[in-house]
Amino acid sequence: MSNIVEEFNAYRSKMNEKILADNNKIIKRIFNLDTNAFAEGALDKRTKELLGLVASTVLRCDDCVRYHLEESHKVGLTKDEVAEALGIATLVGGTIVIPHLRRAYEYWEALEEIT
Amino acid sequence: MSNIVEEFNAYRSKMNEKILADNNKIIKRIFNLDTNAFAEGALDKRTKELLGLVASTVLRCDDCVRYHLEESHKVGLTKDEVAEALGIATLVGGTIVIPHLRRAYEYWEALEEIT
Amino acid sequence: MSNIVEEFNAYRSKMNEKILADNNKIIKRIFNLDTNAFAEGALDKRTKELLGLVASTVLRCDDCVRYHLEESHKVGLTKDEVAEALGIATLVGGTIVIPHLRRAYEYWEALEEIT
Amino acid sequence: MSNIVEEFNAYRSKMNEKILADNNKIIKRIFNLDTNAFAEGALDKRTKELLGLVASTVLRCDDCVRYHLEESHKVGLTKDEVAEALGIATLVGGTIVIPHLRRAYEYWEALEEIT
Amino acid sequence: MSNIVEEFNAYRSKMNEKILADNNKIIKRIFNLDTNAFAEGALDKRTKELLGLVASTVLRCDDCVRYHLEESHKVGLTKDEVAEALGIATLVGGTIVIPHLRRAYEYWEALEEIT
Amino acid sequence: MSNIVEEFNAYRSKMNEKILADNNKIIKRIFNLDTNAFAEGALDKRTKELLGLVASTVLRCDDCVRYHLEESHKVGLTKDEVAEALGIATLVGGTIVIPHLRRAYEYWEALEEIT
C-alpha cells in the first residue's frame, strides 16, 4: 500500500518542476513562501505542521493533507497527536471532512509501513 | 457499473473501522452523532436524507453524496424527488456543482441496476 | 427586535430592484430560476424550503438563511422541524456553522414576534 | 498523455446527456445559462473564459478548470496568459489551490499535444 | 451613501498599517505579492481586475469585492462590463452569491456618486 | 475599543443559551464536543487553541476567530505566536483571508487593552 506515498510524491515533484520552469513570478514566490512559512520561528516546526495539517483538512484538500502528514511524520509527531489534530478538524469542518479523514488514515498507515 | 457501489462501500467500511479502532473520542462521537441526526424525529427519515443529500452536494463532497443517495434509495425516494433536490443544490451552489451532479447520476444509475 | 426582519426585507427588495433594472440577462434568469426551483413539484414546498435552508446554512450565507427561514415560517413549518434541519446542517457543516445558528435563532424569534 | 482530454470529454458528454434526458427543468435551464454566460457581450469571449477559469480554480473544481482550459485553448489564449490568470487564482485562493494548479498544467500540456 | 466607500477605505488602511507594522514576514510578502499580481503583464490591468473581482465574488468576500470594484472603477471599466463579470460569478458560484451581488451593486453606486 | 469584546461575548452567551434551551439533541451534543475537543490531551491546550484559530481563519469565520483569539489570549499565547499562526492561515487560505486578518488584529488589540 506504500505505493500511494511514492505515486503522490512522484507526481507532485514532476508537476511542481514544470510549474516552476514556467517562470511565472507570482506562482514561484508563493511556492517559496510555502517553504518559509513552515520553518521554525515563534512556533516550532511540529506545531506549524499540525497547523498546516488542520488548515488542509478543514479546507478538504487531500494532496495538502498528504503533504503535511508526511512532514508531520518526519518531525516525529505521533499518531495520537495527529489524530487529535484531525479530530479538531472534523469537529470544526463537519462530517463532510470524514471522507478526507479516511484517506488521511490510509496515507498515515502507508507512511508508517515505509519506515 | 454497479462496481462503483461495492467499491465505495468496501473502502468506506474498511477505513471507518480503522478510524473507530483508533479510540479518538471526538471522532467516535461525531460518527455516532451522524447516525442519530438522520433518525426519524420532527422530520421523517425521507426528508432528512434529502437534507443530507443537498448539504453534501452544495459542499461538493462526492463520497457524502454517494452515501446519502444510497440511503435515499433505501428509504424509497424516487429519481424525480432526488433530481429535484439535486436541482435546488445546483442552483444554490452554482455550476461548480455540475461535475458532482454527473457523478451523482452515475451512482444513482448504479444503485438502480443492483436492485 | 422584529426590526431585523423589516430591515432585511427592505434592503433586499431595494437592491434586488436595482439589480433587475440593470437588464443583465444572466442575472435576471438566475433570479427567475430561484422562484421556480422552490415551487411545488415532485417534492412539496415545505420540503423544498428546508432544503434551501440547509443548503444556505452549510454554505454559511446569513441572508440566504434569513430568506428561507421566512419562507419556512410562511408555509407553517414549526420551530422543531426547522431546528432539526439546522441540527443536520451544523453536523454536516461543522462548528463554524454555529455563529450562523445564533443569527438564525435570533431571526426566527423575530419572525415569531411579528405574527 | 492526451488521453486525459479524451477521457474527460467522453465522460462529460455521456453524463451530460443523461442529465439532460432527465427533463429536470431547473437543471436544464442552468446548463442553458452556462452556454449563454460565456458568449461574446460587453466582455469578449477570451476575457470571459479567463473569468470562468479563475472562478473554477479558486473554487477548486478540477473538471470546471479542465473545461475552461479547453475553451481558453480554443479561443487562442496563450500559455502565458493562462498562467497569469492561474497565478492570480493561486494568490487569491491560497496554497490549497496548488494541487489543482498541478492538474491544470498537466491538462494544458495534454491540450497542446493534441494540436 | 458614498460613506461606505470612505469608511471601508479608512478601516482598511488603518488595519493594514497595523498588520504591516507587526513585521510578520509571511504576511508582509503576501501583501506585496498582492500588489504585483494585478500589475500589467501578459494580461492587461483591466482584465486582471475583473479576474480579481470574479475570484472575490465566488469566494464571497465582500471586502475583496469592494476593493476590486474600486480598482475596476479606477481603470475605467464600465458598469456593463462589471455586471457581466458579476453575472458569470453568480452563475458559477450559485444563488448564495446574490447577497454579495446586492452589496456589490450598492458599492458600485457609491463609487459612481463620488466621481 | 474593548467594547467589541464585551459585545461579542454578550451576544454569544445570550444566543447560546437560547439555542441550548431548545433541547435539540444534535446541537447540544455538538456544543458539548466543542468543549471537549480543546481540552488538554495528546496535544496541549495552547497547541489546540492555535489549531482552532487556524481552522477558523482559513474557513473565514470571524466569530470563531474571535473565540479562539480570546482563548489563545487566556492560555498565554503571545502576539508573535498568534501572528505566525495567522500567517500560515493567510498563506494556505489565500488573500481572501486578509479582511478576516484585519478584524483578528483589531480583536486581539481589544483583548490586550482589557488586561
XYZ file of C-alpha atoms in Angstrom:
690
model
C 0.000 0.000 0.000
C 3.014 2.298 0.391
C 2.682 2.900 -3.328
C 0.342 5.772 -2.629
C 3.218 7.616 -0.967
C 5.597 7.098 -3.870
C 2.986 7.870 -6.503
C 1.900 11.037 -4.780
C 5.449 12.282 -4.361
C 6.472 11.407 -7.915
C 3.530 13.245 -9.449
C 3.936 16.176 -7.085
C 7.656 16.577 -7.898
C 7.182 16.186 -11.639
C 4.416 18.768 -11.868
C 5.999 21.227 -9.402
C 9.087 21.197 -11.609
C 7.041 22.010 -14.689
C 5.175 24.779 -12.901
C 8.393 26.349 -11.608
C 10.093 26.007 -15.018
C 7.335 28.239 -16.331
C 8.845 31.316 -14.695
C 5.556 32.805 -13.523
C 6.794 35.182 -10.841
C 3.688 35.138 -8.654
C 3.456 31.353 -8.543
C 7.191 30.965 -7.884
C 7.019 33.332 -4.942
C 4.004 31.554 -3.481
C 5.913 28.264 -3.664
C 8.806 29.999 -1.961
C 6.657 31.419 0.808
C 5.266 27.958 1.395
C 8.715 26.721 2.391
C 9.401 29.702 4.653
C 6.071 29.691 6.443
C 6.639 26.269 7.975
C 10.206 26.909 9.169
C 10.951 27.174 12.895
C 10.003 30.613 14.287
C 7.997 31.851 17.253
C 6.266 28.480 16.861
C 8.244 25.272 16.438
C 8.121 23.144 13.311
C 5.943 20.470 14.941
C 3.216 22.939 15.840
C 3.380 24.515 12.392
C 2.987 21.176 10.643
C -0.114 20.490 12.730
C -1.450 23.930 11.767
C -0.822 23.139 8.107
C -2.491 19.758 8.530
C -5.611 21.161 10.166
C -5.903 24.014 7.640
C -5.610 21.491 4.792
C -8.125 19.146 6.377
C -10.882 21.664 7.033
C -10.373 23.010 3.501
C -10.634 19.397 2.328
C -7.522 19.334 0.185
C -6.374 15.684 0.079
C -2.997 16.410 -1.511
C -2.271 19.136 1.041
C -3.264 16.749 3.842
C -0.885 14.120 2.455
C 1.950 16.586 2.263
C 1.504 17.730 5.859
C 1.017 14.169 7.127
C 4.364 13.311 5.586
C 6.065 16.338 7.121
C 4.380 15.596 10.469
C 5.696 12.062 10.285
C 9.217 13.307 9.513
C 9.344 15.652 12.519
C 8.292 12.785 14.777
C 4.695 13.613 15.587
C 2.901 10.531 16.908
C -0.313 9.046 15.562
C -2.135 10.177 18.713
C -1.087 13.759 18.207
C -2.019 13.699 14.538
C -5.378 12.039 15.306
C -6.191 14.696 17.878
C -5.495 17.421 15.333
C -7.658 15.615 12.783
C -10.402 15.298 15.396
C -10.451 19.078 15.854
C -10.532 19.499 12.073
C -13.504 17.144 11.788
C -15.414 18.933 14.514
C -14.749 22.403 13.128
C -15.214 21.391 9.476
C -18.106 18.961 9.963
C -18.883 15.474 8.756
C -18.019 16.383 5.160
C -14.435 16.117 6.409
C -14.884 12.386 7.130
C -14.079 11.113 3.594
C -10.802 13.055 3.808
C -10.211 11.547 7.234
C -10.440 8.083 5.664
C -7.830 8.963 3.087
C -5.650 10.628 5.737
C -5.677 7.468 7.859
C -4.839 5.394 4.797
C -1.913 7.650 3.946
C -0.576 7.708 7.509
C -0.673 3.913 7.568
C 1.308 3.860 4.318
C 3.842 6.285 5.820
C 4.297 4.021 8.843
C 4.766 0.964 6.636
C 7.689 2.519 4.784
C 9.752 3.239 7.847
C -21.146 -0.435 -13.483
C -22.543 -1.398 -10.087
C -18.934 -1.921 -9.088
C -18.720 1.685 -8.016
C -21.284 0.948 -5.307
C -19.424 -2.069 -3.977
C -16.029 -0.410 -4.172
C -17.233 2.679 -2.390
C -18.874 0.719 0.392
C -15.938 -1.631 0.847
C -13.417 1.195 1.169
C -15.763 3.190 3.386
C -16.314 0.261 5.789
C -12.662 -0.720 5.915
C -11.441 2.772 6.710
C -14.288 3.638 9.118
C -13.348 0.534 11.090
C -9.718 1.635 11.303
C -10.700 5.145 12.335
C -13.040 3.877 15.061
C -10.479 1.336 16.285
C -8.234 4.299 16.992
C -10.288 5.299 20.024
C -10.190 9.019 19.365
C -13.108 10.189 21.491
C -14.032 13.264 19.446
C -14.092 11.404 16.135
C -16.052 8.482 17.597
C -18.722 10.802 18.944
C -19.022 12.630 15.633
C -19.564 9.279 13.897
C -22.166 8.500 16.494
C -23.973 11.798 16.062
C -24.062 11.167 12.330
C -26.243 8.106 12.889
C -28.572 9.875 15.306
C -29.051 13.033 13.255
C -30.702 11.191 10.381
C -33.088 9.124 12.507
C -36.834 9.807 12.422
C -37.769 12.850 14.563
C -39.806 16.001 13.999
C -38.863 15.394 10.380
C -39.192 11.971 8.788
C -36.252 9.962 7.516
C -37.013 10.702 3.850
C -36.847 14.456 4.365
C -33.683 14.119 6.414
C -31.932 12.085 3.753
C -32.778 14.759 1.200
C -31.363 17.375 3.574
C -28.164 15.344 3.924
C -28.007 14.940 0.154
C -28.401 18.644 -0.573
C -25.920 19.650 2.140
C -23.383 17.172 0.719
C -23.978 18.349 -2.834
C -23.575 22.076 -2.263
C -20.440 21.329 -0.210
C -19.299 19.202 -3.146
C -18.405 16.081 -1.203
C -18.751 13.162 -3.656
C -18.480 10.439 -1.026
C -21.098 12.126 1.158
C -23.381 12.462 -1.887
C -22.963 8.757 -2.615
C -23.777 7.830 0.947
C -26.965 9.901 1.003
C -28.004 8.713 -2.465
C -27.773 5.179 -1.179
C -29.797 5.959 1.925
C -32.328 7.885 -0.188
C -32.653 4.869 -2.433
C -33.168 2.574 0.552
C -35.999 4.671 2.015
C -37.751 4.626 -1.336
C -37.218 8.123 -2.641
C -37.836 8.247 -6.394
C -35.454 9.527 -9.034
C -37.709 12.544 -9.610
C -37.596 13.518 -5.973
C -33.836 13.092 -5.803
C -33.372 15.034 -9.062
C -35.448 17.913 -7.741
C -33.321 18.071 -4.615
C -30.164 18.000 -6.762
C -31.621 20.783 -8.910
C -32.001 23.010 -5.867
C -28.443 22.149 -4.835
C -27.121 23.101 -8.280
C -28.979 26.389 -8.280
C -27.891 27.342 -4.761
C -24.321 26.024 -5.172
C -23.755 27.119 -8.768
C -22.386 25.459 -11.867
C -19.326 24.178 -9.990
C -21.765 21.618 -8.607
C -22.319 20.150 -12.098
C -19.335 17.741 -12.091
C -20.676 16.331 -8.832
C -24.111 16.076 -10.435
C -22.598 13.885 -13.165
C -21.115 11.554 -10.603
C -24.349 11.562 -8.601
C -26.357 10.490 -11.653
C -23.813 7.780 -12.389
C -24.045 6.469 -8.836
C -27.845 6.553 -8.769
C -27.906 4.571 -12.007
C -25.595 2.010 -10.425
C -27.865 1.794 -7.389
C -30.873 1.132 -9.610
C -29.010 -1.569 -11.515
C -28.306 -3.567 -8.359
C -31.884 -3.838 -7.271
C -36.351 43.014 17.746
C -38.636 42.420 14.748
C -36.762 45.287 13.128
C -34.214 42.849 11.764
C -36.966 41.294 9.647
C -38.121 44.618 8.224
C -34.623 45.928 7.669
C -33.531 42.788 5.903
C -36.554 42.751 3.626
C -36.359 46.454 2.824
C -32.687 46.270 1.841
C -33.237 43.036 -0.071
C -36.159 44.471 -2.073
C -34.419 47.758 -2.804
C -31.237 46.158 -4.074
C -32.993 43.341 -5.979
C -34.942 46.008 -7.831
C -31.757 47.819 -8.796
C -30.090 44.617 -9.903
C -33.069 43.591 -12.045
C -33.412 47.100 -13.516
C -29.909 46.603 -14.849
C -31.119 44.215 -17.522
C -28.256 41.747 -17.197
C -29.781 38.669 -18.836
C -27.821 36.050 -16.894
C -28.573 37.550 -13.505
C -32.267 38.056 -14.352
C -32.632 34.431 -15.361
C -30.926 33.216 -12.209
C -33.362 35.275 -10.129
C -36.161 33.744 -12.150
C -34.927 30.202 -11.655
C -34.752 30.879 -7.939
C -38.508 31.391 -7.834
C -39.245 28.301 -9.912
C -36.937 25.937 -8.068
C -38.832 26.256 -4.812
C -42.315 25.805 -6.284
C -44.336 22.636 -5.555
C -43.173 19.719 -7.720
C -42.175 16.115 -7.062
C -41.290 17.497 -3.628
C -43.687 19.756 -1.740
C -42.899 23.361 -0.876
C -42.226 22.594 2.795
C -39.532 20.072 1.963
C -38.008 22.412 -0.608
C -37.802 25.279 1.852
C -35.985 23.023 4.305
C -33.591 22.025 1.503
C -32.966 25.691 0.732
C -32.457 26.402 4.418
C -29.933 23.611 4.924
C -28.037 24.475 1.725
C -27.844 28.112 2.849
C -26.757 27.169 6.347
C -23.901 24.826 5.421
C -22.726 27.425 2.882
C -22.928 29.933 5.735
C -24.924 32.577 3.912
C -26.804 34.553 6.600
C -29.044 36.425 4.186
C -29.998 33.201 2.396
C -30.741 31.582 5.769
C -32.979 34.511 6.693
C -34.856 34.297 3.427
C -35.523 30.566 3.797
C -36.421 30.914 7.490
C -39.048 33.420 6.460
C -40.412 31.181 3.723
C -40.353 28.211 6.106
C -42.314 30.241 8.614
C -44.863 31.225 5.959
C -45.521 27.626 4.881
C -46.120 26.675 8.504
C -43.013 24.742 9.389
C -42.647 24.512 13.174
C -39.625 25.534 15.218
C -38.915 21.874 15.976
C -38.793 20.991 12.298
C -36.589 23.965 11.489
C -34.299 23.215 14.439
C -33.870 19.626 13.300
C -32.892 20.801 9.833
C -30.425 23.277 11.364
C -29.011 20.483 13.528
C -28.243 18.430 10.433
C -26.647 21.494 8.836
C -24.455 22.048 11.895
C -23.333 18.437 11.967
C -22.566 18.282 8.247
C -21.033 21.765 8.092
C -19.207 21.717 11.429
C -18.902 24.086 14.357
C -18.114 27.008 12.049
C -21.854 26.924 11.349
C -22.632 27.819 14.984
C -22.342 31.632 14.610
C -24.866 31.390 11.769
C -27.068 29.238 14.003
C -27.118 32.038 16.566
C -28.253 34.528 13.961
C -30.797 32.034 12.596
C -32.344 31.579 16.047
C -32.452 35.334 16.519
C -34.205 35.790 13.171
C -36.705 33.017 13.815
C -37.574 34.604 17.146
C -38.152 37.921 15.368
C -40.387 36.184 12.840
C -42.479 34.659 15.628
C -42.801 38.026 17.358
C -44.361 39.657 14.308
C -47.188 37.191 13.929
C -0.969 11.722 -22.161
C -3.634 13.327 -24.342
C -5.896 10.543 -23.135
C -6.923 12.670 -20.191
C -8.535 15.104 -22.637
C -10.471 12.413 -24.468
C -11.495 10.605 -21.304
C -12.679 13.770 -19.657
C -14.729 14.838 -22.654
C -16.226 11.393 -23.215
C -17.382 11.075 -19.619
C -18.608 14.672 -19.556
C -20.681 14.235 -22.743
C -22.105 10.897 -21.726
C -23.257 12.080 -18.325
C -24.482 15.500 -19.503
C -26.691 13.683 -21.998
C -28.167 11.518 -19.258
C -28.748 14.504 -17.012
C -30.468 16.482 -19.770
C -32.555 13.464 -20.832
C -33.988 13.549 -17.331
C -36.083 16.614 -18.114
C -35.469 18.369 -14.805
C -36.398 21.936 -15.729
C -34.134 23.710 -13.253
C -31.035 21.736 -14.206
C -31.728 22.112 -17.937
C -32.010 25.864 -17.609
C -28.798 26.100 -15.616
C -27.000 24.149 -18.366
C -28.511 26.562 -20.849
C -27.436 29.634 -18.932
C -23.929 28.223 -18.798
C -23.689 28.421 -22.584
C -25.108 31.938 -22.748
C -22.999 33.410 -19.974
C -19.735 32.823 -21.820
C -20.889 34.199 -25.170
C -19.467 37.485 -26.501
C -21.108 40.512 -24.842
C -19.831 43.657 -23.144
C -16.774 41.481 -22.473
C -15.207 39.383 -25.223
C -15.086 35.594 -25.165
C -11.390 35.481 -24.243
C -11.895 37.570 -21.129
C -14.944 35.546 -20.154
C -13.096 32.246 -20.466
C -10.380 33.598 -18.181
C -13.063 34.643 -15.704
C -14.555 31.145 -15.841
C -11.109 29.652 -15.391
C -10.254 31.759 -12.357
C -13.664 31.199 -10.747
C -13.262 27.438 -11.243
C -9.718 27.461 -9.912
C -10.367 29.352 -6.686
C -13.404 27.131 -6.094
C -11.089 24.184 -6.729
C -13.255 22.369 -9.254
C -10.872 20.301 -11.415
C -13.448 19.406 -14.051
C -14.537 23.035 -14.388
C -10.870 24.070 -14.713
C -10.382 21.493 -17.458
C -13.424 22.706 -19.330
C -12.325 26.342 -19.230
C -8.722 25.446 -20.103
C -10.028 23.722 -23.194
C -12.220 26.676 -24.152
C -9.327 29.055 -23.445
C -7.132 26.981 -25.717
C -9.754 27.043 -28.469
C -10.093 30.838 -28.434
C -6.336 31.157 -28.741
C -5.277 32.261 -25.290
C -1.544 31.676 -24.794
C 0.068 29.716 -22.008
C 1.457 32.954 -20.554
C -1.986 34.497 -20.351
C -3.473 31.387 -18.800
C -0.579 31.082 -16.332
C -1.047 34.679 -15.231
C -4.725 34.052 -14.593
C -3.846 30.905 -12.630
C -1.279 32.896 -10.648
C -3.971 35.339 -9.546
C -6.215 32.405 -8.633
C -3.458 30.833 -6.515
C -2.766 34.080 -4.713
C -6.431 34.822 -4.008
C -7.340 31.200 -3.214
C -4.160 30.260 -1.315
C -1.786 27.337 -1.440
C -4.636 24.836 -1.286
C -5.072 25.767 -4.950
C -1.629 24.320 -5.807
C -2.737 20.679 -6.283
C -5.319 21.952 -8.782
C -2.591 24.008 -10.446
C -0.612 20.808 -10.991
C -3.554 19.145 -12.673
C -4.270 22.297 -14.697
C -0.704 22.331 -16.042
C -0.954 18.644 -16.886
C -4.207 19.198 -18.761
C -2.905 22.222 -20.659
C 0.120 20.205 -21.739
C -2.214 17.469 -22.994
C -4.240 20.066 -24.908
C -1.092 21.372 -26.589
C -0.010 17.860 -27.536
C -3.232 17.168 -29.446
C -2.989 20.159 -31.712
C -24.306 56.836 0.584
C -20.711 57.384 -0.520
C -19.827 56.982 3.145
C -19.477 53.260 2.674
C -16.523 53.916 0.369
C -14.758 56.205 2.816
C -15.476 54.001 5.812
C -14.254 50.900 4.052
C -11.044 52.549 2.904
C -10.342 54.171 6.259
C -10.716 50.909 8.168
C -8.777 49.001 5.520
C -5.841 51.441 5.623
C -5.751 51.675 9.398
C -5.709 47.923 9.915
C -3.332 47.174 7.027
C -0.880 49.596 8.614
C -1.109 47.798 11.950
C -0.686 44.409 10.319
C 2.360 45.526 8.336
C 3.885 47.255 11.373
C 3.874 43.845 13.005
C 6.782 42.663 10.877
C 5.447 39.188 10.216
C 7.485 38.214 7.154
C 4.953 35.843 5.603
C 2.059 38.272 5.843
C 4.169 41.170 4.533
C 5.203 39.180 1.487
C 1.640 38.123 0.746
C 0.591 41.789 0.843
C 3.461 42.527 -1.503
C 2.528 39.782 -3.928
C -0.996 41.140 -3.968
C 0.249 44.385 -5.483
C 2.432 42.658 -8.053
C -0.134 40.110 -9.199
C -2.511 42.770 -10.521
C 0.115 44.786 -12.406
C 0.135 44.849 -16.216
C 1.718 41.683 -17.674
C 0.699 39.151 -20.321
C -2.812 40.270 -19.334
C -3.693 43.945 -19.027
C -4.733 45.576 -15.776
C -8.419 45.736 -16.763
C -8.635 42.003 -17.336
C -6.757 41.305 -14.117
C -9.095 43.455 -12.060
C -12.052 41.547 -13.479
C -10.304 38.287 -12.565
C -9.770 39.568 -9.028
C -13.388 40.678 -8.861
C -14.785 37.333 -10.003
C -12.472 35.359 -7.710
C -13.552 37.534 -4.766
C -17.217 37.233 -5.655
C -17.393 33.461 -5.988
C -15.426 33.171 -2.741
C -17.991 35.569 -1.266
C -15.540 38.014 0.274
C -17.374 41.371 0.459
C -14.298 43.409 1.331
C -12.307 41.848 -1.520
C -15.212 42.575 -3.895
C -15.250 46.195 -2.756
C -11.540 46.550 -3.291
C -11.681 45.143 -6.824
C -14.801 47.159 -7.676
C -12.887 50.275 -6.718
C -9.849 49.293 -8.791
C -12.128 48.343 -11.701
C -13.750 51.752 -11.463
C -10.351 53.471 -11.457
C -9.149 51.707 -14.606
C -12.315 52.752 -16.387
C -14.294 49.528 -16.593
C -17.953 50.272 -17.308
C -20.930 49.106 -15.287
C -21.925 46.764 -18.127
C -18.540 45.080 -18.124
C -18.539 44.735 -14.346
C -22.128 43.429 -14.353
C -21.250 40.792 -16.929
C -18.348 39.616 -14.791
C -20.620 39.516 -11.749
C -23.174 37.543 -13.767
C -20.584 34.871 -14.506
C -19.636 34.826 -10.824
C -23.272 34.339 -9.798
C -23.779 31.516 -12.266
C -20.566 29.703 -11.312
C -20.940 30.360 -7.579
C -24.716 29.924 -7.324
C -27.521 31.889 -5.716
C -25.621 32.147 -2.422
C -23.637 34.804 -4.288
C -26.743 37.008 -4.609
C -26.466 38.745 -1.202
C -22.907 39.725 -2.174
C -24.228 40.942 -5.518
C -26.585 43.285 -3.665
C -23.722 44.724 -1.678
C -21.561 44.944 -4.817
C -24.233 46.958 -6.636
C -24.601 49.222 -3.634
C -20.852 49.827 -3.514
C -20.568 50.461 -7.250
C -23.365 53.005 -6.983
C -21.484 54.724 -4.177
C -18.321 54.768 -6.292
C -20.183 56.417 -9.158
C -21.657 59.028 -6.832
C -18.244 60.204 -5.678
C -16.896 60.933 -9.123
C -12.434 49.765 21.584
C -12.685 46.887 24.065
C -16.423 47.123 23.514
C -16.149 44.664 20.664
C -15.030 42.021 23.147
C -17.927 42.636 25.513
C -20.489 42.913 22.748
C -19.326 39.727 21.107
C -19.384 37.777 24.336
C -22.757 39.125 25.431
C -24.432 38.227 22.142
C -22.683 34.868 22.029
C -23.802 33.933 25.566
C -27.353 35.131 25.079
C -27.894 33.227 21.872
C -26.049 30.078 23.002
C -28.380 29.960 25.986
C -31.425 30.163 23.745
C -30.091 27.510 21.422
C -29.323 25.132 24.290
C -32.702 25.803 25.945
C -34.240 24.451 22.773
C -33.306 20.893 23.680
C -32.243 19.847 20.196
C -30.143 16.779 20.990
C -27.801 17.000 17.992
C -26.956 20.656 18.517
C -26.473 20.183 22.275
C -24.030 17.357 21.713
C -22.063 19.347 19.148
C -21.742 22.189 21.666
C -20.581 19.639 24.191
C -17.995 18.129 21.866
C -16.676 21.614 21.199
C -15.687 21.949 24.842
C -14.077 18.516 24.992
C -12.109 18.790 21.759
C -9.997 21.680 23.021
C -9.158 20.159 26.418
C -5.597 19.017 27.202
C -4.839 15.621 25.625
C -2.034 14.221 23.475
C -1.677 17.870 22.425
C -1.609 20.662 25.000
C -4.270 23.357 25.209
C -2.035 26.023 23.643
C -1.457 23.974 20.513
C -5.130 23.107 20.281
C -6.195 26.732 20.507
C -3.830 27.565 17.655
C -5.342 24.707 15.645
C -8.824 26.065 16.337
C -7.672 29.549 15.376
C -6.136 28.461 12.080
C -9.128 26.279 11.172
C -11.469 29.200 11.891
C -9.325 31.635 9.927
C -8.996 29.592 6.730
C -12.740 28.906 6.888
C -13.184 32.662 7.313
C -15.454 32.558 10.328
C -14.944 35.869 12.171
C -16.836 34.854 15.288
C -14.905 31.588 15.538
C -11.638 33.518 15.101
C -12.651 35.863 17.913
C -13.479 32.998 20.207
C -10.149 31.264 19.623
C -8.203 34.545 19.873
C -9.759 35.038 23.287
C -8.920 31.509 24.397
C -5.406 31.878 22.974
C -5.000 35.077 24.956
C -6.204 33.359 28.135
C -3.708 30.480 27.879
C -0.887 32.999 27.452
C -0.043 32.715 23.780
C 1.954 35.766 22.665
C 1.099 38.068 19.769
C 4.100 36.707 17.842
C 2.857 33.141 18.159
C -0.665 34.104 17.169
C 0.600 36.194 14.234
C 2.680 33.280 12.962
C -0.361 31.022 13.047
C -2.412 33.673 11.230
C 0.383 33.975 8.652
C 0.123 30.262 7.877
C -3.659 30.616 7.620
C -3.323 33.507 5.169
C -0.866 31.608 3.017
C -2.913 28.411 2.950
C -6.271 30.184 2.606
C -5.157 32.980 0.267
C -5.640 36.730 0.164
C -9.383 36.400 0.750
C -8.328 35.724 4.337
C -6.903 39.260 4.656
C -10.166 41.022 5.622
C -10.531 38.487 8.432
C -6.921 39.164 9.404
C -7.775 42.850 9.819
C -10.634 42.010 12.132
C -8.479 39.479 14.008
C -5.797 42.118 14.670
C -8.474 44.559 15.827
C -9.907 41.987 18.223
C -6.517 40.979 19.599
C -5.730 44.638 20.257
C -9.022 44.948 22.125
C -8.165 41.859 24.183
C -4.806 43.342 25.141
C -6.411 46.643 26.163
C -8.701 44.961 28.686
C -5.967 43.249 30.635
